[in-house]
PDB file of C-alpha atoms (C1' of nucleotides) in Angstrom:
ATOM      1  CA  UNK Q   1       3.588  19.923  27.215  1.00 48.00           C
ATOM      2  CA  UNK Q   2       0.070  19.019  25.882  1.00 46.00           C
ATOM      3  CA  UNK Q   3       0.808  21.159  22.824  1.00 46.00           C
ATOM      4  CA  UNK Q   4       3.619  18.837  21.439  1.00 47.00           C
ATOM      5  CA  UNK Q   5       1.172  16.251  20.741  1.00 51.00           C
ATOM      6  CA  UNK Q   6      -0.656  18.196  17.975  1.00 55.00           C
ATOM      7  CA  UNK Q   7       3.040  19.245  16.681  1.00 68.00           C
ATOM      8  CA  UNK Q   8       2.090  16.969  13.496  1.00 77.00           C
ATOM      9  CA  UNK Q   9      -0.249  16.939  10.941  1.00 81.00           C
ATOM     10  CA  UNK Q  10      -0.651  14.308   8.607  1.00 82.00           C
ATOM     11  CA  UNK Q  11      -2.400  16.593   5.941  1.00 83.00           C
ATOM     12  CA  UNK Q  12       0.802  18.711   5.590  1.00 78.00           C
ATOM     13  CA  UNK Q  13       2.657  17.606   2.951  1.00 71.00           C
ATOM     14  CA  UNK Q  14       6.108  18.112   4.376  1.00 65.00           C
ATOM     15  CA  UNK Q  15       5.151  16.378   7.454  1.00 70.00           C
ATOM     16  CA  UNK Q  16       6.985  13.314   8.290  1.00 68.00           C
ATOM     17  CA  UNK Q  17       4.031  11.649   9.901  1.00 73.00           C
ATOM     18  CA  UNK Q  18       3.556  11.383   5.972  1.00 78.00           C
ATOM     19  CA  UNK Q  19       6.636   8.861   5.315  1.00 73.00           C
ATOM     20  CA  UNK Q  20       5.727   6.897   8.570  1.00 77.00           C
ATOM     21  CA  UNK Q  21       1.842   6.134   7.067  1.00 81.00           C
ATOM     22  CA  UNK Q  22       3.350   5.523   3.806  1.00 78.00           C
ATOM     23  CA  UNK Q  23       5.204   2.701   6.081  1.00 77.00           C
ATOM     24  CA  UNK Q  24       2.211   1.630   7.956  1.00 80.00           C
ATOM     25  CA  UNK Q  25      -0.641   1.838   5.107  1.00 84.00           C
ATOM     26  CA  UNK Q  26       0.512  -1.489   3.575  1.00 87.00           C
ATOM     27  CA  UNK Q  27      -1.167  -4.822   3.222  1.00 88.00           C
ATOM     28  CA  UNK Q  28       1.245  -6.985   4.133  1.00 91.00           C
ATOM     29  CA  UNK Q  29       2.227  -4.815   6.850  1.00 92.00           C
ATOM     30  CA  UNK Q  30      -0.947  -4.771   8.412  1.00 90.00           C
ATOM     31  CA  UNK Q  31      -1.039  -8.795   7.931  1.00 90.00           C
ATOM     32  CA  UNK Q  32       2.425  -9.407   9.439  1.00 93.00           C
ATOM     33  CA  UNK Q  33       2.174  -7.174  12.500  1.00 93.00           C
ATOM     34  CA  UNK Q  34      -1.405  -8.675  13.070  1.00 90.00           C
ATOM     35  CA  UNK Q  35       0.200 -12.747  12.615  1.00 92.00           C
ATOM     36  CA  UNK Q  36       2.924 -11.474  15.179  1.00 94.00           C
ATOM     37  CA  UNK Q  37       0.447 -10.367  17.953  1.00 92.00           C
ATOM     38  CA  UNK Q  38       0.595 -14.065  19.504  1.00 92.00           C
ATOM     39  CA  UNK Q  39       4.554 -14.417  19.603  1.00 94.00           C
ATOM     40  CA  UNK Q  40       7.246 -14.701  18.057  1.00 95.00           C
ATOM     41  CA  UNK Q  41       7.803 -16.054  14.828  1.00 95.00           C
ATOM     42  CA  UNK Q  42       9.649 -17.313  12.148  1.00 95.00           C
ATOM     43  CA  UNK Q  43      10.566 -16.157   8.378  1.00 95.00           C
ATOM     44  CA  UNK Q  44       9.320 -18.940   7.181  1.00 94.00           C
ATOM     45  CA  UNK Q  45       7.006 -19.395   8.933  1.00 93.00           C
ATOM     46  CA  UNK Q  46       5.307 -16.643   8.371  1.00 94.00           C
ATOM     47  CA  UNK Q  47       5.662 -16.726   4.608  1.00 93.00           C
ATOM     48  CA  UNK Q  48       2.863 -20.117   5.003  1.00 91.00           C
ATOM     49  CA  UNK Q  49       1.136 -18.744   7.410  1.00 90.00           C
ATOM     50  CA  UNK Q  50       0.260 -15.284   4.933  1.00 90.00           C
ATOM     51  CA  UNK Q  51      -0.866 -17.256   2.263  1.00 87.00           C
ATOM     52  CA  UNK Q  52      -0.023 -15.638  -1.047  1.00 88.00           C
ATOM     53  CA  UNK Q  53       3.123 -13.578   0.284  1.00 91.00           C
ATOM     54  CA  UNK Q  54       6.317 -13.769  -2.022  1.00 91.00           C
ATOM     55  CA  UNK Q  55       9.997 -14.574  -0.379  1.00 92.00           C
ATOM     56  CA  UNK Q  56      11.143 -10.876  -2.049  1.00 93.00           C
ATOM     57  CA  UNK Q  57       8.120  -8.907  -0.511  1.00 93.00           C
ATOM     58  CA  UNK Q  58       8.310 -10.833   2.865  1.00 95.00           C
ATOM     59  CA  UNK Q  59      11.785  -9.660   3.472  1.00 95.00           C
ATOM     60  CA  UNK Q  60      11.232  -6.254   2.540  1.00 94.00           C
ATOM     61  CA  UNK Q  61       8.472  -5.552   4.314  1.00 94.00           C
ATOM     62  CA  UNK Q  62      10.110  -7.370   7.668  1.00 95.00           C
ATOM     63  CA  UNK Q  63      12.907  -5.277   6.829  1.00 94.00           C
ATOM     64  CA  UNK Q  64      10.785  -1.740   6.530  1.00 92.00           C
ATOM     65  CA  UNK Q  65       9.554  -2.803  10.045  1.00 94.00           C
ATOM     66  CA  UNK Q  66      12.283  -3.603  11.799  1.00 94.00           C
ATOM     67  CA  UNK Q  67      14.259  -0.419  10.669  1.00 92.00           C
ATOM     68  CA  UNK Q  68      11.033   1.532  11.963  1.00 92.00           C
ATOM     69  CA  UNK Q  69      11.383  -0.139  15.400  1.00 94.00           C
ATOM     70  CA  UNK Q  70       7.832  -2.057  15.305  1.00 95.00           C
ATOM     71  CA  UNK Q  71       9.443  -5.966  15.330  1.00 95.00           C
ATOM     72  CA  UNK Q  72      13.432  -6.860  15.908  1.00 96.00           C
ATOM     73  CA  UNK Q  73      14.910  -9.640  14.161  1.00 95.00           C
ATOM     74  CA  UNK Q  74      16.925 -12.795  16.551  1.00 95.00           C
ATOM     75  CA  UNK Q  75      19.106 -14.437  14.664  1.00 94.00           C
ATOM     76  CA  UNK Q  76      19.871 -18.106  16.426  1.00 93.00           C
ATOM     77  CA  UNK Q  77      22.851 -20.279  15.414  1.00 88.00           C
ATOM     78  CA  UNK Q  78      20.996 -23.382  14.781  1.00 88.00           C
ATOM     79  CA  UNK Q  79      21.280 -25.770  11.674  1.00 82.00           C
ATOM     80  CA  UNK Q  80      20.322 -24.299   9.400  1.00 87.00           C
ATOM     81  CA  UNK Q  81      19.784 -21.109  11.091  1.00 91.00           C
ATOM     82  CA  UNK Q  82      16.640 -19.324  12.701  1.00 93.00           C
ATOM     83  CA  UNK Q  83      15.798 -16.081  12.596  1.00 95.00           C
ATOM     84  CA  UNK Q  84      12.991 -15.022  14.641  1.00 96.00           C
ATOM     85  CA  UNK Q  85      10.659 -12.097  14.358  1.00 96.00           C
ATOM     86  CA  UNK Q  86       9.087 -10.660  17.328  1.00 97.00           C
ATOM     87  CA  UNK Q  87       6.820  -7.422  17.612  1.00 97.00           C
ATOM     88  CA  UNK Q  88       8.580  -4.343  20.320  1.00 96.00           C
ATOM     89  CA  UNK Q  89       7.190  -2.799  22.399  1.00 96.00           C
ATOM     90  CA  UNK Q  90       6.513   0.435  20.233  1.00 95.00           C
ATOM     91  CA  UNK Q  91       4.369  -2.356  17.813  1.00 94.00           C
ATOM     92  CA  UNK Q  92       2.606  -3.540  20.105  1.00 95.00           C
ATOM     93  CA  UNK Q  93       0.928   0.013  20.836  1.00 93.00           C
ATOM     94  CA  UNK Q  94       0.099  -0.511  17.097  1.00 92.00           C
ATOM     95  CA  UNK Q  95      -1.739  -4.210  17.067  1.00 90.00           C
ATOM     96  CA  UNK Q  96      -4.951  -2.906  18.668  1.00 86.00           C
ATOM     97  CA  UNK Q  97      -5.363  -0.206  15.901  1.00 86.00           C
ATOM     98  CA  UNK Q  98      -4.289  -2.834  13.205  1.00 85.00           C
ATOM     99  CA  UNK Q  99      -6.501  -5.965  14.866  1.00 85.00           C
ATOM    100  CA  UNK Q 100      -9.433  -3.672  14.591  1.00 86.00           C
ATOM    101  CA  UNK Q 101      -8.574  -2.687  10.431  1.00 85.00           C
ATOM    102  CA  UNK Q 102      -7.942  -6.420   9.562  1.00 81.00           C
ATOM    103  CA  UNK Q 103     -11.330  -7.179  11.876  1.00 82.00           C
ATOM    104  CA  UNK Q 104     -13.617  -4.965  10.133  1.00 88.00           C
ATOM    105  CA  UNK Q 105     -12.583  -5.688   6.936  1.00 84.00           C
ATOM    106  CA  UNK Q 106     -13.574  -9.608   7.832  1.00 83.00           C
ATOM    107  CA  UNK Q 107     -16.870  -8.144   9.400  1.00 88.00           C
ATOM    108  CA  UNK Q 108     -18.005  -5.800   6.982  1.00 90.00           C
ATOM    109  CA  UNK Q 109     -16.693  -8.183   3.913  1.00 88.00           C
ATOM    110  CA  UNK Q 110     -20.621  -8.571   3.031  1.00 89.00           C
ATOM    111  CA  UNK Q 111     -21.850  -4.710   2.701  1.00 93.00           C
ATOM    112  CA  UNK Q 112     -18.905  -4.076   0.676  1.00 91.00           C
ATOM    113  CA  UNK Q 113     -19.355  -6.281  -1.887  1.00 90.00           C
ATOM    114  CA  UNK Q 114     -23.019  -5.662  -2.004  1.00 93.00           C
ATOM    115  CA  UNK Q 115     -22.053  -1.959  -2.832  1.00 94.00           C
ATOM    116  CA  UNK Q 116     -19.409  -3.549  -5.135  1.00 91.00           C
ATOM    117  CA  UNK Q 117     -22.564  -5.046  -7.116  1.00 92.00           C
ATOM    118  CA  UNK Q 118     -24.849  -2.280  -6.568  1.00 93.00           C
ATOM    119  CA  UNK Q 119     -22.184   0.016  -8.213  1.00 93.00           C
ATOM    120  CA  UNK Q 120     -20.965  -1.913 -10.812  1.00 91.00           C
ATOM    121  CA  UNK Q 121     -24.709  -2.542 -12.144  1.00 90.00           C
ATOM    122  CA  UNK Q 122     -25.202   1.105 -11.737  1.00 88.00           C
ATOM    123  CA  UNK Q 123     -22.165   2.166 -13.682  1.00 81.00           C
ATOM    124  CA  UNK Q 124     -22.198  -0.651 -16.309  1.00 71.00           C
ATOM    125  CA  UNK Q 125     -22.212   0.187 -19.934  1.00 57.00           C
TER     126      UNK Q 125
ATOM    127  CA  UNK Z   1     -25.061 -16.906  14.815  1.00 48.00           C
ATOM    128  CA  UNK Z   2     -21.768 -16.116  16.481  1.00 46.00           C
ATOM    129  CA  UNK Z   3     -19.551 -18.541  14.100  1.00 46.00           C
ATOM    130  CA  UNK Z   4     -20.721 -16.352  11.243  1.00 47.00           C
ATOM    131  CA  UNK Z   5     -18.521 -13.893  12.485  1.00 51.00           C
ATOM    132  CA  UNK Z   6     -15.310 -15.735  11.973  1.00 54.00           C
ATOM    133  CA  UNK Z   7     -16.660 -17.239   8.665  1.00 66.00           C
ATOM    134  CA  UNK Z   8     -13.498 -15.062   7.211  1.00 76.00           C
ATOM    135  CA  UNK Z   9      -9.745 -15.075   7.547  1.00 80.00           C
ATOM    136  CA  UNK Z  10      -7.582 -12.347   6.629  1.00 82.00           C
ATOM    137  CA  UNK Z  11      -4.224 -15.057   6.184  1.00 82.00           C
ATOM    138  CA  UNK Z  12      -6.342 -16.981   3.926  1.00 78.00           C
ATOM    139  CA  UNK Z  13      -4.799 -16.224   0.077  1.00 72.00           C
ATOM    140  CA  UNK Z  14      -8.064 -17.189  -1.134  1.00 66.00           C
ATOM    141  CA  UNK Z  15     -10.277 -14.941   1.338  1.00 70.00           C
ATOM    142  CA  UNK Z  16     -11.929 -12.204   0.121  1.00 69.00           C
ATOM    143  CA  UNK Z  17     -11.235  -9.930   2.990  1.00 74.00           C
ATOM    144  CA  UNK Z  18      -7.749  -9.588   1.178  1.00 78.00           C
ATOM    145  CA  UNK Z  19      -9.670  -7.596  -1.476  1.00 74.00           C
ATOM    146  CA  UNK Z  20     -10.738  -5.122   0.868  1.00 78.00           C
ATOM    147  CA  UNK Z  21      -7.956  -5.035   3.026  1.00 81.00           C
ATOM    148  CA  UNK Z  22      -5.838  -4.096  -0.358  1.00 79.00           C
ATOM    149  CA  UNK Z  23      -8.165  -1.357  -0.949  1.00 78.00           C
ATOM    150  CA  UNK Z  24      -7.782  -0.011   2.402  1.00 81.00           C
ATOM    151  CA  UNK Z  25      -4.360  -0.225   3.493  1.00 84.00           C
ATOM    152  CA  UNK Z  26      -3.513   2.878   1.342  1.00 88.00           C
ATOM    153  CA  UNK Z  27      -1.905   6.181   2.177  1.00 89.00           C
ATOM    154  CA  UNK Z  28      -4.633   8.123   0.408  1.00 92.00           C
ATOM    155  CA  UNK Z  29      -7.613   6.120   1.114  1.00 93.00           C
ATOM    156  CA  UNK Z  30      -6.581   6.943   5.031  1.00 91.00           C
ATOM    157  CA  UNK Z  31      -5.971  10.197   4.598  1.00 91.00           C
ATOM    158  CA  UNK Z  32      -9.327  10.904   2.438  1.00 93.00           C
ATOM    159  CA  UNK Z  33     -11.247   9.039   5.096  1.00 93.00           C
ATOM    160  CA  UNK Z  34      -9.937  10.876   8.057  1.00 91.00           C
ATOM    161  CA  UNK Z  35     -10.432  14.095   5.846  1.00 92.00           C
ATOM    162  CA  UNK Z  36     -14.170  13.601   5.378  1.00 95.00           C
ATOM    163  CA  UNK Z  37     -14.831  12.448   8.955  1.00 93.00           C
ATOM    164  CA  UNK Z  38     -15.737  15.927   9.800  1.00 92.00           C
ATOM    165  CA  UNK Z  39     -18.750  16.269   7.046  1.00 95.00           C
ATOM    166  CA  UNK Z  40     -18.713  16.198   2.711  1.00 96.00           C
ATOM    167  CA  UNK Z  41     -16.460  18.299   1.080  1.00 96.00           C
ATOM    168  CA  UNK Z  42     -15.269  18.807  -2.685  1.00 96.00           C
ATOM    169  CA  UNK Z  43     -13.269  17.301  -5.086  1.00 96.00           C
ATOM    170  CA  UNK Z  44     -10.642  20.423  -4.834  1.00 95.00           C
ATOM    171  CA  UNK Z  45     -10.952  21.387  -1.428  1.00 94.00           C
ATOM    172  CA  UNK Z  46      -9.920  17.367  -0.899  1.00 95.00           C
ATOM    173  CA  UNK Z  47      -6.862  18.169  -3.663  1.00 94.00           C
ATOM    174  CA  UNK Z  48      -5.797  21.415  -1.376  1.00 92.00           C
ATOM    175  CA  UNK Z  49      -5.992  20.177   2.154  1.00 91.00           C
ATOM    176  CA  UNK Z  50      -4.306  16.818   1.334  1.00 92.00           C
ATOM    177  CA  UNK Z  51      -1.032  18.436   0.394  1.00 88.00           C
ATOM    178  CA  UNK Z  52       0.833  16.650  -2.234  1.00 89.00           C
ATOM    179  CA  UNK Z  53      -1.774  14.472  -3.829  1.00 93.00           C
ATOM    180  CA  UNK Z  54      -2.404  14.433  -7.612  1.00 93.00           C
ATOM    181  CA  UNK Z  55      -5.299  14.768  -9.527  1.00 95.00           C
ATOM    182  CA  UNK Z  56      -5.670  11.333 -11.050  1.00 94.00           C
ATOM    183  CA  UNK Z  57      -4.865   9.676  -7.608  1.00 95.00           C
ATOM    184  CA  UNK Z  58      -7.716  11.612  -5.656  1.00 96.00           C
ATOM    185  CA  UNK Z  59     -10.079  10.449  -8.562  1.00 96.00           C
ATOM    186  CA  UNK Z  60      -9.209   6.806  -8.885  1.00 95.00           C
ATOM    187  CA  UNK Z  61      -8.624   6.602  -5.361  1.00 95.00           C
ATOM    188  CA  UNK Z  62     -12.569   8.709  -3.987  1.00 96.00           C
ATOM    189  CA  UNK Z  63     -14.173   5.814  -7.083  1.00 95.00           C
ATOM    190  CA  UNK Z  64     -12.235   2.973  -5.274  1.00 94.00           C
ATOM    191  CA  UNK Z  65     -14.169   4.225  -1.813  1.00 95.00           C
ATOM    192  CA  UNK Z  66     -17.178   4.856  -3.811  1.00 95.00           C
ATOM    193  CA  UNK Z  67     -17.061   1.470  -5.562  1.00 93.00           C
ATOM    194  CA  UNK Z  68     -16.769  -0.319  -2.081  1.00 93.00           C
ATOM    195  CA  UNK Z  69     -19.476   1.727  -0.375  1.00 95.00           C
ATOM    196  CA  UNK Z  70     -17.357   4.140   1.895  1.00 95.00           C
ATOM    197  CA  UNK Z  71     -18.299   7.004   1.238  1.00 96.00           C
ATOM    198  CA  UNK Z  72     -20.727   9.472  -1.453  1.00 96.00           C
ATOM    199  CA  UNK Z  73     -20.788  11.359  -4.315  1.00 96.00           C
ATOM    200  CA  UNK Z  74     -23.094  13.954  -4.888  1.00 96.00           C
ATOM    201  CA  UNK Z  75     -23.408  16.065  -7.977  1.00 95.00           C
ATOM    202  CA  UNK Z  76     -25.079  19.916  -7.692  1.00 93.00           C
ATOM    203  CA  UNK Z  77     -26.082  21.228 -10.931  1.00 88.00           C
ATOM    204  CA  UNK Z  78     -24.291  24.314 -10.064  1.00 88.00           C
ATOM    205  CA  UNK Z  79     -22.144  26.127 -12.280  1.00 82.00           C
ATOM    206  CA  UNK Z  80     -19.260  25.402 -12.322  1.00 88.00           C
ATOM    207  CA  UNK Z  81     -20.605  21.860 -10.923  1.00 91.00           C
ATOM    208  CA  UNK Z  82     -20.269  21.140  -7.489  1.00 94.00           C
ATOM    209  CA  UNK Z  83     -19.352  17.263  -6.553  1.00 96.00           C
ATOM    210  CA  UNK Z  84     -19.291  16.485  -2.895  1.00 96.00           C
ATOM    211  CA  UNK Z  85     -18.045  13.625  -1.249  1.00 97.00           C
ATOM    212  CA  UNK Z  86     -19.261  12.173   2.214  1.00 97.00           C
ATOM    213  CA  UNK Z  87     -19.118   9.452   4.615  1.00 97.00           C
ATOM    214  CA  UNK Z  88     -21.457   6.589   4.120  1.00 97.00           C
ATOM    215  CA  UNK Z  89     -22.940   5.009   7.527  1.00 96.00           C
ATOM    216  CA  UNK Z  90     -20.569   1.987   6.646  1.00 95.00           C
ATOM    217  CA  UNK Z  91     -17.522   4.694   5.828  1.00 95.00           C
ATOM    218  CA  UNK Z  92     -18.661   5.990   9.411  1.00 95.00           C
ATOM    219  CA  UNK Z  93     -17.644   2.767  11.206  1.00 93.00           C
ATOM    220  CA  UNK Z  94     -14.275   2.299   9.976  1.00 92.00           C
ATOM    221  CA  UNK Z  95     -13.693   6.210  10.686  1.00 90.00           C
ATOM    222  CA  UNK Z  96     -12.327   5.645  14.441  1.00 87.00           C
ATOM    223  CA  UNK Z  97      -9.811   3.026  13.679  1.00 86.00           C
ATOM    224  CA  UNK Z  98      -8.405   5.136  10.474  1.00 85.00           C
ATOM    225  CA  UNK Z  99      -8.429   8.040  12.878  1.00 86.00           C
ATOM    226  CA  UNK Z 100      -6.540   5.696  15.564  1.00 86.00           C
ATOM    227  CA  UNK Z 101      -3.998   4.875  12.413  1.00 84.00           C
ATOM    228  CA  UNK Z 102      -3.134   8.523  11.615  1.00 81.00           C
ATOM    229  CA  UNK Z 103      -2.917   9.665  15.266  1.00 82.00           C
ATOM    230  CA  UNK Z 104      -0.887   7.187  15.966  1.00 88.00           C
ATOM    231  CA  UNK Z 105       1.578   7.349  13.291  1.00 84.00           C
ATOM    232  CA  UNK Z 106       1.508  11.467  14.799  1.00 82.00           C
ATOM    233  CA  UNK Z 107       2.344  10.504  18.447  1.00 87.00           C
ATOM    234  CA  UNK Z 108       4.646   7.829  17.190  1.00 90.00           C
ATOM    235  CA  UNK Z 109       6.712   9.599  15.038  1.00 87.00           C
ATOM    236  CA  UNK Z 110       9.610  10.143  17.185  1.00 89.00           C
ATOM    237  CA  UNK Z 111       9.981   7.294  18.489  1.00 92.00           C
ATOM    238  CA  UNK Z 112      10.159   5.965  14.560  1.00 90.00           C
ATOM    239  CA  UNK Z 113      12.729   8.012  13.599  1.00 89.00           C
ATOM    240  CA  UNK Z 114      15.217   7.534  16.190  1.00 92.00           C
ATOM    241  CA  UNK Z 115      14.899   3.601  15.339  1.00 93.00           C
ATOM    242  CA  UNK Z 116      15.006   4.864  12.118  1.00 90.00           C
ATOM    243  CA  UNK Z 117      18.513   6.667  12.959  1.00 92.00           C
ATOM    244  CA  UNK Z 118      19.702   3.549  14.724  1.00 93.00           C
ATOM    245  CA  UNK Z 119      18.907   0.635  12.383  1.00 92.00           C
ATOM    246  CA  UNK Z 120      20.451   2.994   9.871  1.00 89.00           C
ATOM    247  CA  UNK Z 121      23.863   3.306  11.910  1.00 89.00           C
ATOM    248  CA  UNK Z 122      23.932  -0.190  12.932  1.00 86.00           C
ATOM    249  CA  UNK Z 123      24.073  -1.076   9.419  1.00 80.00           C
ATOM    250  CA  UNK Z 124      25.965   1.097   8.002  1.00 69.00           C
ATOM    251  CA  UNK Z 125      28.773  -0.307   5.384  1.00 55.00           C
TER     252      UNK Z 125
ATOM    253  C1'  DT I   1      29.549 -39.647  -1.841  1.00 71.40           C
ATOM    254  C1'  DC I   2      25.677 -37.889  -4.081  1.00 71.40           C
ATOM    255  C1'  DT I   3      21.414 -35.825  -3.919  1.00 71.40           C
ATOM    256  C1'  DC I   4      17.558 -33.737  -1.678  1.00 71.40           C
ATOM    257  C1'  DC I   5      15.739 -31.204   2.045  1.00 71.40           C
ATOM    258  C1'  DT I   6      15.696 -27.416   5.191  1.00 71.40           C
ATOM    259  C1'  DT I   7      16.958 -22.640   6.711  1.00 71.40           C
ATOM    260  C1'  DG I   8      16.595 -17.375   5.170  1.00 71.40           C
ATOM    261  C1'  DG I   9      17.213 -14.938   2.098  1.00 71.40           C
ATOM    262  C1'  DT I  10      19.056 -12.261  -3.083  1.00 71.40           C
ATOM    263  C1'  DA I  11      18.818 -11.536  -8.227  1.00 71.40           C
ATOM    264  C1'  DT I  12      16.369 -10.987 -12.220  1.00 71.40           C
ATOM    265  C1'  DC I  13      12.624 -10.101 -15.113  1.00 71.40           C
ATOM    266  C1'  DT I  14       8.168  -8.305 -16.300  1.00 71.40           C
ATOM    267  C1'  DA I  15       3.593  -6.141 -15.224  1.00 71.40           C
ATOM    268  C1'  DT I  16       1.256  -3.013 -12.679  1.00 71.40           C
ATOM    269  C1'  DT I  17       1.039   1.162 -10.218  1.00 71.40           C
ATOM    270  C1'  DG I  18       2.337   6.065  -8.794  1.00 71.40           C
ATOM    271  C1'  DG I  19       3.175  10.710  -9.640  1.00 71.40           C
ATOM    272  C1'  DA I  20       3.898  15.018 -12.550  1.00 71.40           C
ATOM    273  C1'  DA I  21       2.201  17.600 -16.007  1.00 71.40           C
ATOM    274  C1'  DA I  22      -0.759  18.784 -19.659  1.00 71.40           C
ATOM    275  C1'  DC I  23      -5.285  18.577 -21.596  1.00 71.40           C
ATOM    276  C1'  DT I  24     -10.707  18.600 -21.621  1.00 71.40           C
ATOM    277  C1'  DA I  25     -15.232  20.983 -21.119  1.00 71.40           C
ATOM    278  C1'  DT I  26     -18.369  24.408 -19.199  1.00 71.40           C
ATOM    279  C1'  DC I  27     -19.461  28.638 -17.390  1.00 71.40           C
ATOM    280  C1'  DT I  28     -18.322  33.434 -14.952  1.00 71.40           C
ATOM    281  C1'  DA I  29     -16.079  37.576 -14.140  1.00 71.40           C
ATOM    282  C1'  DA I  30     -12.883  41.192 -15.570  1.00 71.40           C
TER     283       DA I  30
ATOM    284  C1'  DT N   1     -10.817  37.516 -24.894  1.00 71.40           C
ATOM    285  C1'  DT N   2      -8.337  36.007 -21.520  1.00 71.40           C
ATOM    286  C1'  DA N   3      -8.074  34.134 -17.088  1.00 71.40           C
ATOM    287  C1'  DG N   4     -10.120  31.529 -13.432  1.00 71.40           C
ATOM    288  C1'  DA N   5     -13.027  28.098 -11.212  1.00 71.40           C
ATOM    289  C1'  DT N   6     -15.329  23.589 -11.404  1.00 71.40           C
ATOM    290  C1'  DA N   7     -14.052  18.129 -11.800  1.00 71.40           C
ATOM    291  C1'  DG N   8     -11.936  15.391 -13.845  1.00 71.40           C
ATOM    292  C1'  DT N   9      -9.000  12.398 -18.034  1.00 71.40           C
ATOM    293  C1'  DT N  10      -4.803  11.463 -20.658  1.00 71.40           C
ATOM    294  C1'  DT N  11      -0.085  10.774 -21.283  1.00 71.40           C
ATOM    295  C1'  DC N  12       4.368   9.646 -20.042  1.00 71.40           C
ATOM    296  C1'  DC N  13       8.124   7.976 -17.171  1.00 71.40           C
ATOM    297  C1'  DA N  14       9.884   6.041 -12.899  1.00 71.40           C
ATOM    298  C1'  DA N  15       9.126   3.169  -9.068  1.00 71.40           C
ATOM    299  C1'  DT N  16       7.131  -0.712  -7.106  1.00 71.40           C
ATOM    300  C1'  DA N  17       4.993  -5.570  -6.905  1.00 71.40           C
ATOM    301  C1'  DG N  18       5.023 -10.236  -7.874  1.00 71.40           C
ATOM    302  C1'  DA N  19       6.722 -14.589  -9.900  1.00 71.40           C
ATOM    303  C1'  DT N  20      10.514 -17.287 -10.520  1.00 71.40           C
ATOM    304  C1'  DA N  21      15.094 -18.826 -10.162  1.00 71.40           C
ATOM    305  C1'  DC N  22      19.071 -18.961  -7.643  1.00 71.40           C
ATOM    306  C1'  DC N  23      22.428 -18.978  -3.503  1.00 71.40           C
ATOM    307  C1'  DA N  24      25.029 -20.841   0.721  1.00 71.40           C
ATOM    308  C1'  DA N  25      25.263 -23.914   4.744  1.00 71.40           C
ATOM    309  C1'  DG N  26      24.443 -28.024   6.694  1.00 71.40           C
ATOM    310  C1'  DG N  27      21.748 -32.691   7.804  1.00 71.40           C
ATOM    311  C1'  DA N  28      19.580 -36.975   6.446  1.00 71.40           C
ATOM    312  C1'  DG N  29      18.847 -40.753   3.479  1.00 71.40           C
ATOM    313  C1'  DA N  30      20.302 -43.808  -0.367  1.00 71.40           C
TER     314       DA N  30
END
DNA sequence: TCTCCTTGGTATCTATTGGAAACTATCTAA
DNA sequence: TTAGATAGTTTCCAATAGATACCAAGGAGA
């Protein structure tokens, strides 16, 4: 049974771990499934809390999760209406792995701009 | 000394830890990480164990990890010239949660597609 | 009643990016 | 002298990203 585990590789091009990173490697992605750790949320909600995020890419990206099974979408009958997004439970196996991307970019922020520098002023002509 | 630590914040438009995260959440940038985890390699044998990435892509995308201090490049005044590409000690410490990523989107796949299969049903028109 | 506000989106347009293929330059081996 | 390897760059077209405007439904205030 052990073997099944290693029945993907992402290196192989035809391998359709491929089209599921494609999915996951994403900014807003990453930022969404990492503001949806605490609870659920709302659409717009959301779109204040991710500062910078447009309406268009909001909605797609909810959407590419949700068909991929990592949040669901509630729709409640209110005035005007709510629609909540919540993380399953296949996205929360994810959050750990994505709290600890988003983390060590915010910890690490300072060495990579110093290389930024150190490149640039080594490269500039 | 502690505070320092959350002196970023990944929701913040205006943070800088958007830069990197932008330059990180990317198919190839994973996949070239998790590729040089096990030592340096070269600029083709990158091209022909990544299956399906182009030539321009691996370039801009091994100077994007260059520029922000991930990894190495090493030029051997061989001939033909050799250039190999390595881990930095800072590449090194994102290397287990880009590992975490990939594996995950392996174990997870199944599970992915079958919610794949039944958004895809539920919404069909 | 009229207008503005909220909700959660779509539609449209343009700018940037992604990928495929061809091209560069240098040297070796056949 | 022609092909192959090295490590890229250039060019072109299609796909995506982002900004902006718009939509429908209903509530509150004037």
């Amino acid at each position: 049974m052990k073997a099944i585990e290693q029945a993907y590789d992402v290196f192989e091009d035809r391998c359709p771990t491929r089209l599921v990173l494609d999915r996951l490697a994403d900014k807003w992605a990453l930022l969404i499934l990492d503001r949806l750790k605490s609870g659920p949320v709302r659409f717009n909600h959301i779109r204040r809390d991710i500062k910078g995020i447009s309406q268009k890419v909001l909605a797609q990206t909810l959407r590419k999760l949700e068909r991929n099974g990592l949040i669901s979408r509630t729709i409640f009958p209110t005035v005007p209406v709510t629609v909540e997004y919540a993380l399953t439970p296949l996205g929360r196996t994810l959050t750990d792995t994505v709290s600890a991307l988003t983390h060590w970019a915010e910890k690490n922020m300072d060495a990579i701009f110093a290389a930024q520098r150190a490149y640039d002023e080594a490269y500039a002509d």
